[in-house]
Short mmCIF file of C-alpha atoms in Angstrom, two decimals:
data_model
loop_
_atom_site.label_atom_id
_atom_site.label_comp_id
_atom_site.label_asym_id
_atom_site.label_seq_id
_atom_site.Cartn_x
_atom_site.Cartn_y
_atom_site.Cartn_z
CA MET A 1 65.35 24.86 21.83
CA PRO A 2 63.30 21.70 22.43
CA ILE A 3 62.61 19.85 19.18
CA GLY A 4 58.90 20.19 19.79
CA GLU A 5 59.22 23.98 19.64
CA ASP A 6 61.43 24.08 16.58
CA TYR A 7 59.18 25.48 13.87
CA LEU A 8 59.91 26.31 10.28
CA GLU A 9 59.25 30.02 9.84
CA LEU A 10 58.28 30.57 6.23
CA ALA A 11 56.73 33.77 4.87
CA GLY A 12 55.15 34.59 8.20
CA GLN A 13 53.84 31.09 8.83
CA ARG A 14 55.06 28.78 11.57
CA LEU A 15 55.10 25.24 10.31
CA ALA A 16 55.62 22.16 12.42
CA ALA A 17 56.93 20.11 9.47
CA ARG A 18 60.25 20.67 7.71
CA LEU A 19 59.46 18.17 4.99
CA LEU A 20 57.54 19.34 1.94
CA LEU A 21 56.21 16.91 -0.62
CA GLY A 22 55.81 16.95 -4.37
CA SER A 23 52.72 15.25 -5.74
CA ALA A 24 54.01 13.90 -9.07
CA GLY A 25 54.75 10.34 -10.09
CA TYR A 26 52.64 8.38 -7.62
CA SER A 27 50.96 5.25 -8.90
CA ASP A 28 47.58 6.44 -7.65
CA LEU A 29 45.93 8.99 -5.43
CA THR A 30 45.56 6.61 -2.49
CA THR A 31 49.31 6.06 -2.38
CA LEU A 32 49.92 9.80 -2.67
CA PHE A 33 47.74 10.58 0.32
CA GLU A 34 49.13 7.69 2.37
CA ALA A 35 52.60 9.08 1.72
CA ILE A 36 51.53 12.60 2.66
CA ASP A 37 50.05 11.28 5.91
CA ALA A 38 53.17 9.27 6.73
CA SER A 39 55.47 12.19 5.94
CA GLY A 40 53.66 14.70 8.14
CA ALA A 41 54.09 17.25 5.36
CA LEU A 42 51.88 20.31 5.49
CA ILE A 43 52.79 21.75 2.09
CA VAL A 44 52.37 19.86 -1.18
CA THR A 45 53.43 21.12 -4.58
CA ALA A 46 51.42 20.99 -7.79
CA SER A 47 51.88 22.06 -11.39
CA ILE A 48 49.67 24.29 -13.51
CA ARG A 49 48.58 22.79 -16.79
CA ARG A 50 45.97 23.24 -19.47
CA ILE A 51 42.68 21.60 -18.70
CA ALA A 52 42.18 18.50 -20.78
CA LEU A 53 38.56 18.61 -21.86
CA PRO A 54 36.14 17.00 -21.43
CA ASN A 55 37.74 15.19 -18.47
CA ARG A 56 36.98 17.55 -15.60
CA THR A 57 34.51 15.46 -13.71
CA LYS A 58 36.58 14.12 -10.83
CA GLU A 59 37.27 16.09 -7.68
CA SER A 60 40.30 18.19 -8.48
CA LEU A 61 43.68 17.74 -6.85
CA TRP A 62 43.28 21.15 -5.27
CA GLN A 63 39.95 20.25 -3.72
CA GLN A 64 41.37 17.02 -2.36
CA LEU A 65 44.39 18.73 -0.83
CA LYS A 66 42.18 21.45 0.64
CA SER A 67 39.85 18.88 2.16
CA LYS A 68 42.81 17.49 4.12
CA ASN A 69 43.93 20.97 5.27
CA LEU A 70 47.09 20.79 3.21
CA GLN A 71 48.62 23.90 1.74
CA ILE A 72 49.10 23.68 -2.01
CA LEU A 73 52.25 25.25 -3.40
CA PRO A 74 51.91 25.71 -7.16
CA ASN A 75 55.05 25.64 -9.27
CA THR A 76 56.06 27.06 -12.63
CA ALA A 77 57.54 23.77 -13.81
CA GLY A 78 57.98 23.60 -17.56
CA CYS A 79 58.57 27.34 -17.99
CA TYR A 80 61.63 28.37 -19.95
CA THR A 81 61.29 32.13 -19.84
CA ALA A 82 60.54 34.71 -17.20
CA SER A 83 57.36 35.76 -19.00
CA GLU A 84 56.06 32.17 -19.10
CA ALA A 85 56.83 31.76 -15.42
CA VAL A 86 55.19 35.04 -14.45
CA LEU A 87 52.03 34.22 -16.42
CA THR A 88 51.91 30.75 -14.88
CA ALA A 89 52.30 32.21 -11.39
CA LYS A 90 49.47 34.65 -12.04
CA LEU A 91 47.24 31.87 -13.34
CA ALA A 92 48.10 29.80 -10.27
CA ARG A 93 47.22 32.68 -7.97
CA GLU A 94 43.84 33.10 -9.63
CA ALA A 95 43.05 29.38 -9.77
CA LEU A 96 44.27 28.31 -6.34
CA GLU A 97 43.76 31.49 -4.31
CA THR A 98 47.33 31.62 -3.11
CA ASN A 99 50.10 34.08 -3.76
CA TRP A 100 52.75 31.49 -2.92
CA ILE A 101 54.68 30.20 -5.89
CA LYS A 102 57.55 27.77 -6.32
CA LEU A 103 59.38 29.55 -9.10
CA GLU A 104 61.14 27.41 -11.69
CA VAL A 105 62.61 28.75 -14.92
CA ILE A 106 64.43 26.00 -16.74
CA GLY A 107 67.40 26.44 -19.04
CA GLU A 108 67.78 23.03 -20.66
CA GLU A 109 65.94 19.75 -20.87
CA GLN A 110 68.45 17.09 -19.81
CA ALA A 111 69.37 18.12 -16.29
CA LEU A 112 66.59 20.73 -15.94
CA PHE A 113 69.06 23.22 -14.55
CA PRO A 114 67.60 26.68 -14.10
CA ASP A 115 68.18 29.55 -16.49
CA VAL A 116 69.64 31.90 -13.93
CA GLU A 117 69.14 35.11 -15.89
CA GLU A 118 65.45 34.43 -16.55
CA LEU A 119 65.00 33.13 -13.00
CA LEU A 120 66.26 36.37 -11.47
CA LYS A 121 64.12 38.41 -13.87
CA ALA A 122 61.00 36.43 -12.97
CA ALA A 123 61.74 36.56 -9.25
CA ARG A 124 62.16 40.33 -9.34
CA GLN A 125 58.84 40.79 -11.11
CA LEU A 126 56.89 38.36 -8.96
CA VAL A 127 58.21 39.77 -5.68
CA HIS A 128 57.29 43.24 -6.94
CA GLU A 129 53.76 42.01 -7.65
CA GLY A 130 53.30 40.67 -4.14
CA PHE A 131 53.98 36.99 -4.61
CA VAL A 132 55.60 34.86 -1.95
CA VAL A 133 58.39 33.43 -4.05
CA LEU A 134 60.19 30.19 -3.22
CA ALA A 135 62.82 30.00 -5.92
CA TYR A 136 64.20 26.71 -7.25
CA CYS A 137 67.83 27.29 -8.09
CA ASN A 138 71.15 25.63 -8.84
CA ASP A 139 73.74 25.17 -6.11
CA ASP A 140 75.51 28.45 -6.83
CA PRO A 141 75.71 30.49 -3.61
CA ILE A 142 75.89 33.79 -5.51
CA THR A 143 72.69 33.24 -7.46
CA CYS A 144 70.96 32.05 -4.30
CA ARG A 145 72.11 35.16 -2.46
CA LYS A 146 70.82 37.35 -5.29
CA LEU A 147 67.43 35.65 -5.04
CA ALA A 148 67.42 36.29 -1.31
CA ASP A 149 68.39 39.93 -1.85
CA LEU A 150 65.52 40.34 -4.33
CA GLY A 151 63.06 39.47 -1.59
CA CYS A 152 62.30 35.81 -2.16
CA ALA A 153 60.74 34.10 0.84
CA ALA A 154 63.03 31.08 0.43
CA VAL A 155 65.66 29.76 -1.89
CA MET A 156 65.45 26.15 -3.01
CA PRO A 157 68.80 24.98 -4.33
CA LEU A 158 69.01 21.57 -5.92
CA GLY A 159 71.06 18.74 -4.49
CA ALA A 160 71.22 17.03 -7.90
CA PRO A 161 69.08 17.03 -11.06
CA ILE A 162 65.35 16.65 -10.54
CA GLY A 163 64.34 13.02 -10.17
CA SER A 164 67.92 11.74 -10.40
CA GLY A 165 68.21 10.42 -6.84
CA LEU A 166 71.90 11.34 -6.88
CA GLY A 167 71.74 13.03 -3.49
CA LEU A 168 73.72 16.11 -2.56
CA LEU A 169 76.42 16.47 -5.20
CA ASN A 170 77.95 19.63 -3.80
CA PRO A 171 77.64 19.74 -0.03
CA TYR A 172 80.45 22.29 0.20
CA ASN A 173 78.39 24.86 -1.75
CA LEU A 174 75.25 24.05 0.19
CA GLU A 175 77.02 24.50 3.53
CA PHE A 176 78.55 27.76 2.27
CA MET A 177 75.10 29.02 1.40
CA ARG A 178 73.93 28.47 4.96
CA GLN A 179 76.79 30.62 6.19
CA THR A 180 75.98 33.48 3.83
CA ILE A 181 72.19 33.46 3.36
CA ALA A 182 69.81 34.23 6.20
CA ILE A 183 66.42 33.45 4.60
CA PRO A 184 65.03 29.90 4.66
CA LEU A 185 66.91 27.38 2.55
CA ILE A 186 64.91 24.42 1.29
CA LEU A 187 66.83 21.62 -0.41
CA ASP A 188 64.83 20.72 -3.50
CA ALA A 189 65.59 18.08 -6.14
CA GLY A 190 67.89 15.13 -6.37
CA ILE A 191 67.22 13.48 -3.04
CA GLY A 192 67.34 9.69 -3.40
CA THR A 193 66.92 8.32 0.07
CA ALA A 194 66.53 9.31 3.69
CA SER A 195 70.22 9.90 4.41
CA ASP A 196 70.27 12.59 1.70
CA ALA A 197 67.49 14.44 3.47
CA ALA A 198 69.26 14.07 6.80
CA LEU A 199 72.48 15.45 5.33
CA ALA A 200 70.71 18.51 3.96
CA MET A 201 69.35 19.25 7.42
CA GLU A 202 72.73 18.60 9.03
CA LEU A 203 74.23 21.21 6.70
CA GLY A 204 71.81 23.71 8.19
CA PHE A 205 69.03 23.72 5.66
CA ASP A 206 65.65 24.72 7.02
CA ALA A 207 63.58 22.16 5.12
CA VAL A 208 63.64 19.64 2.35
CA LEU A 209 61.26 19.05 -0.56
CA VAL A 210 61.02 15.47 -1.76
CA ASN A 211 59.03 14.05 -4.64
CA THR A 212 60.48 11.23 -6.78
CA ALA A 213 62.43 9.59 -3.95
CA ILE A 214 59.14 8.90 -2.20
CA ALA A 215 56.71 8.60 -5.13
CA GLN A 216 58.79 6.00 -6.92
CA ALA A 217 60.23 4.14 -3.95
CA GLU A 218 59.19 0.52 -3.67
CA ASN A 219 57.08 1.46 -0.67
CA PRO A 220 56.21 5.14 -0.90
CA PRO A 221 54.41 5.58 2.43
CA GLN A 222 57.22 3.79 4.25
CA MET A 223 59.84 5.92 2.50
CA ALA A 224 57.82 9.01 3.39
CA LEU A 225 58.02 7.98 7.04
CA ALA A 226 61.77 7.43 6.68
CA MET A 227 62.12 10.90 5.20
CA LYS A 228 60.14 12.39 8.08
CA TYR A 229 62.47 10.79 10.63
CA ALA A 230 65.54 11.72 8.58
CA VAL A 231 64.56 15.38 8.46
CA GLN A 232 63.92 15.40 12.20
CA ALA A 233 67.18 13.58 12.94
CA GLY A 234 69.21 15.85 10.68
CA ARG A 235 67.68 18.95 12.22
CA LEU A 236 68.32 17.73 15.75
CA ALA A 237 71.91 16.87 14.86
CA TYR A 238 72.42 20.33 13.39
CA LEU A 239 71.02 22.03 16.49
CA SER A 240 73.16 19.80 18.71
CA GLY A 241 76.43 20.98 17.18
CA ARG A 242 78.48 18.19 15.61
CA ILE A 243 82.15 17.56 16.39
CA PRO A 244 84.62 18.94 13.88
CA LYS A 245 86.15 16.56 11.37
CA LYS A 246 89.75 15.59 12.15
CA ARG A 247 92.38 14.07 9.95
CA TYR A 248 93.66 11.55 12.49
CA ALA A 249 92.29 9.52 15.36
CA ARG A 250 91.91 10.91 18.84
CA ALA A 251 91.44 8.06 21.33
CA SER A 252 88.27 8.37 23.28
CA SER A 253 89.31 6.00 26.11
CA PRO A 254 91.80 7.30 28.73
CA ARG A 255 95.47 6.45 28.28
CA GLU A 256 96.15 6.24 32.05
CA GLY A 257 95.72 2.90 33.77
CA ARG A 258 96.20 0.68 30.75
CA ILE A 259 97.51 -2.82 31.70
CA GLY A 260 100.92 -3.92 30.44
CA GLN A 261 102.44 -0.47 30.80
CA ASN A 262 105.53 -0.85 33.04
CA ASP A 263 108.32 1.46 34.12
CA GLN A 264 111.51 0.93 32.12
CA GLY A 265 114.73 0.00 33.97
CA MET B 1 34.83 32.88 -35.29
CA GLN B 2 38.22 31.31 -34.61
CA VAL B 3 40.21 31.47 -31.41
CA GLN B 4 43.21 29.55 -30.08
CA PHE B 5 42.10 27.50 -27.08
CA ASN B 6 44.81 25.72 -25.16
CA GLY B 7 47.01 25.66 -28.22
CA LYS B 8 44.39 24.44 -30.66
CA LEU B 9 42.27 26.28 -33.17
CA CYS B 10 38.70 26.38 -32.01
CA CYS B 11 35.53 27.76 -33.54
CA LEU B 12 33.03 29.72 -31.50
CA THR B 13 29.62 30.50 -32.91
CA CYS B 14 29.97 34.16 -31.97
CA ALA B 15 31.75 36.52 -29.63
CA MET B 16 30.83 35.66 -26.08
CA SER B 17 31.75 36.49 -22.51
CA VAL B 18 34.24 34.35 -20.62
CA ALA B 19 31.41 33.34 -18.29
CA ASP B 20 29.34 32.10 -21.23
CA PHE B 21 32.36 30.35 -22.70
CA MET B 22 32.96 28.50 -19.43
CA ALA B 23 29.30 27.55 -19.19
CA GLN B 24 29.41 26.25 -22.74
CA MET B 25 32.47 24.14 -21.83
CA ALA B 26 30.74 22.99 -18.62
CA ILE B 27 33.68 24.18 -16.51
CA GLU B 28 33.12 25.06 -12.86
CA PRO B 29 35.11 28.11 -11.76
CA GLU B 30 36.65 26.60 -8.64
CA GLY B 31 40.29 25.72 -9.07
CA VAL B 32 40.65 27.04 -12.61
CA ALA B 33 42.05 30.18 -14.17
CA ILE B 34 41.87 31.68 -17.64
CA ALA B 35 44.16 34.02 -19.52
CA ILE B 36 43.35 35.75 -22.78
CA ASN B 37 46.31 36.99 -24.80
CA SER B 38 48.53 36.44 -21.74
CA TYR B 39 46.32 38.48 -19.40
CA VAL B 40 44.76 36.62 -16.52
CA ILE B 41 41.05 37.32 -16.27
CA ALA B 42 39.86 37.51 -12.67
CA LYS B 43 36.72 35.50 -11.97
CA ALA B 44 34.84 38.68 -11.08
CA ALA B 45 35.47 39.90 -14.65
CA TRP B 46 34.29 36.74 -16.40
CA PRO B 47 30.77 38.05 -17.10
CA THR B 48 32.02 41.28 -18.63
CA THR B 49 35.13 40.14 -20.53
CA VAL B 50 34.35 39.27 -24.11
CA ILE B 51 36.28 36.73 -26.16
CA ALA B 52 37.00 38.07 -29.63
CA ALA B 53 38.16 36.51 -32.88
CA GLY B 54 41.83 35.63 -32.85
CA ASP B 55 42.14 35.59 -29.07
CA GLN B 56 44.57 33.13 -27.50
CA ILE B 57 42.97 31.48 -24.51
CA GLU B 58 44.75 29.47 -21.82
CA LEU B 59 42.50 27.60 -19.39
CA VAL B 60 44.41 25.88 -16.61
CA TYR B 61 44.11 24.02 -13.34
CA ALA B 62 46.37 22.29 -10.81
CA VAL B 63 47.75 18.84 -11.56
CA HIS B 64 50.28 16.62 -9.84
CA GLY B 65 53.72 18.20 -9.85
CA GLY B 66 57.01 18.38 -8.00
#
């Protein structure tokens, strides 16, 4: 399929961009929106938090994203139980007029790995209540398959801990997931630089979500552009069918006709 | 009367509707959501939902996040 016709199909939407962006950690709003522009991302994540009064005078993040025709994807970051995550999702739906939710239920504070039991419980309930659930998960293919079986719109396994920049720590598991899970796979968390994003796409992932690697790069808009190209390159490489890995060399130049080769005797 | 508002004890002069509470706080409805005792109150129900003593109120909006 020509690259120009290769869309990301996600919950009934056809999206031209396979790079999603997180909105946290930018030095200022101008840099955030320059990065979004450079990345070509159409979906941007946001968190749900208590309003800090009386500071509510500026145009809200939601309004600013809406004004640029960007789709906001609220998350349940900071939730440690299914009930917290479900309530947060419902608040997000009411506030932002979307039933899409990036579901996160965290199990511990150092690596921010998900609590799988609570994650599955929350996913089940939210799918039942009509949410479009994109579930952040660890790199366990079984848990990811269970999330898919529950009716999630996408599974978002981590490459490495959130914000760590360690890249894809377990490419074997991620590749295995692609072989066993049919719904969209979005690599989320741990990406450090463009080659990490490219690798995720080469493994067959449908999209990548990047936040810290862009927001805290030395030049965020430039890194966002690099990520855009990396996602496109990785996707094109995946569709092109790479050569298998071999243990030993196989000469690419022909053996016949080499100089210095003479008959013996 | 006392309520919990975003995790802090808060005194209201009397029981009031969510709509009146939001007006008192000078909060515009766009982009915000409110839950009372873990139930999300739809905007259409703000004028008719009354905040009572002891209620736990969460008032939220979208902020930067990953």
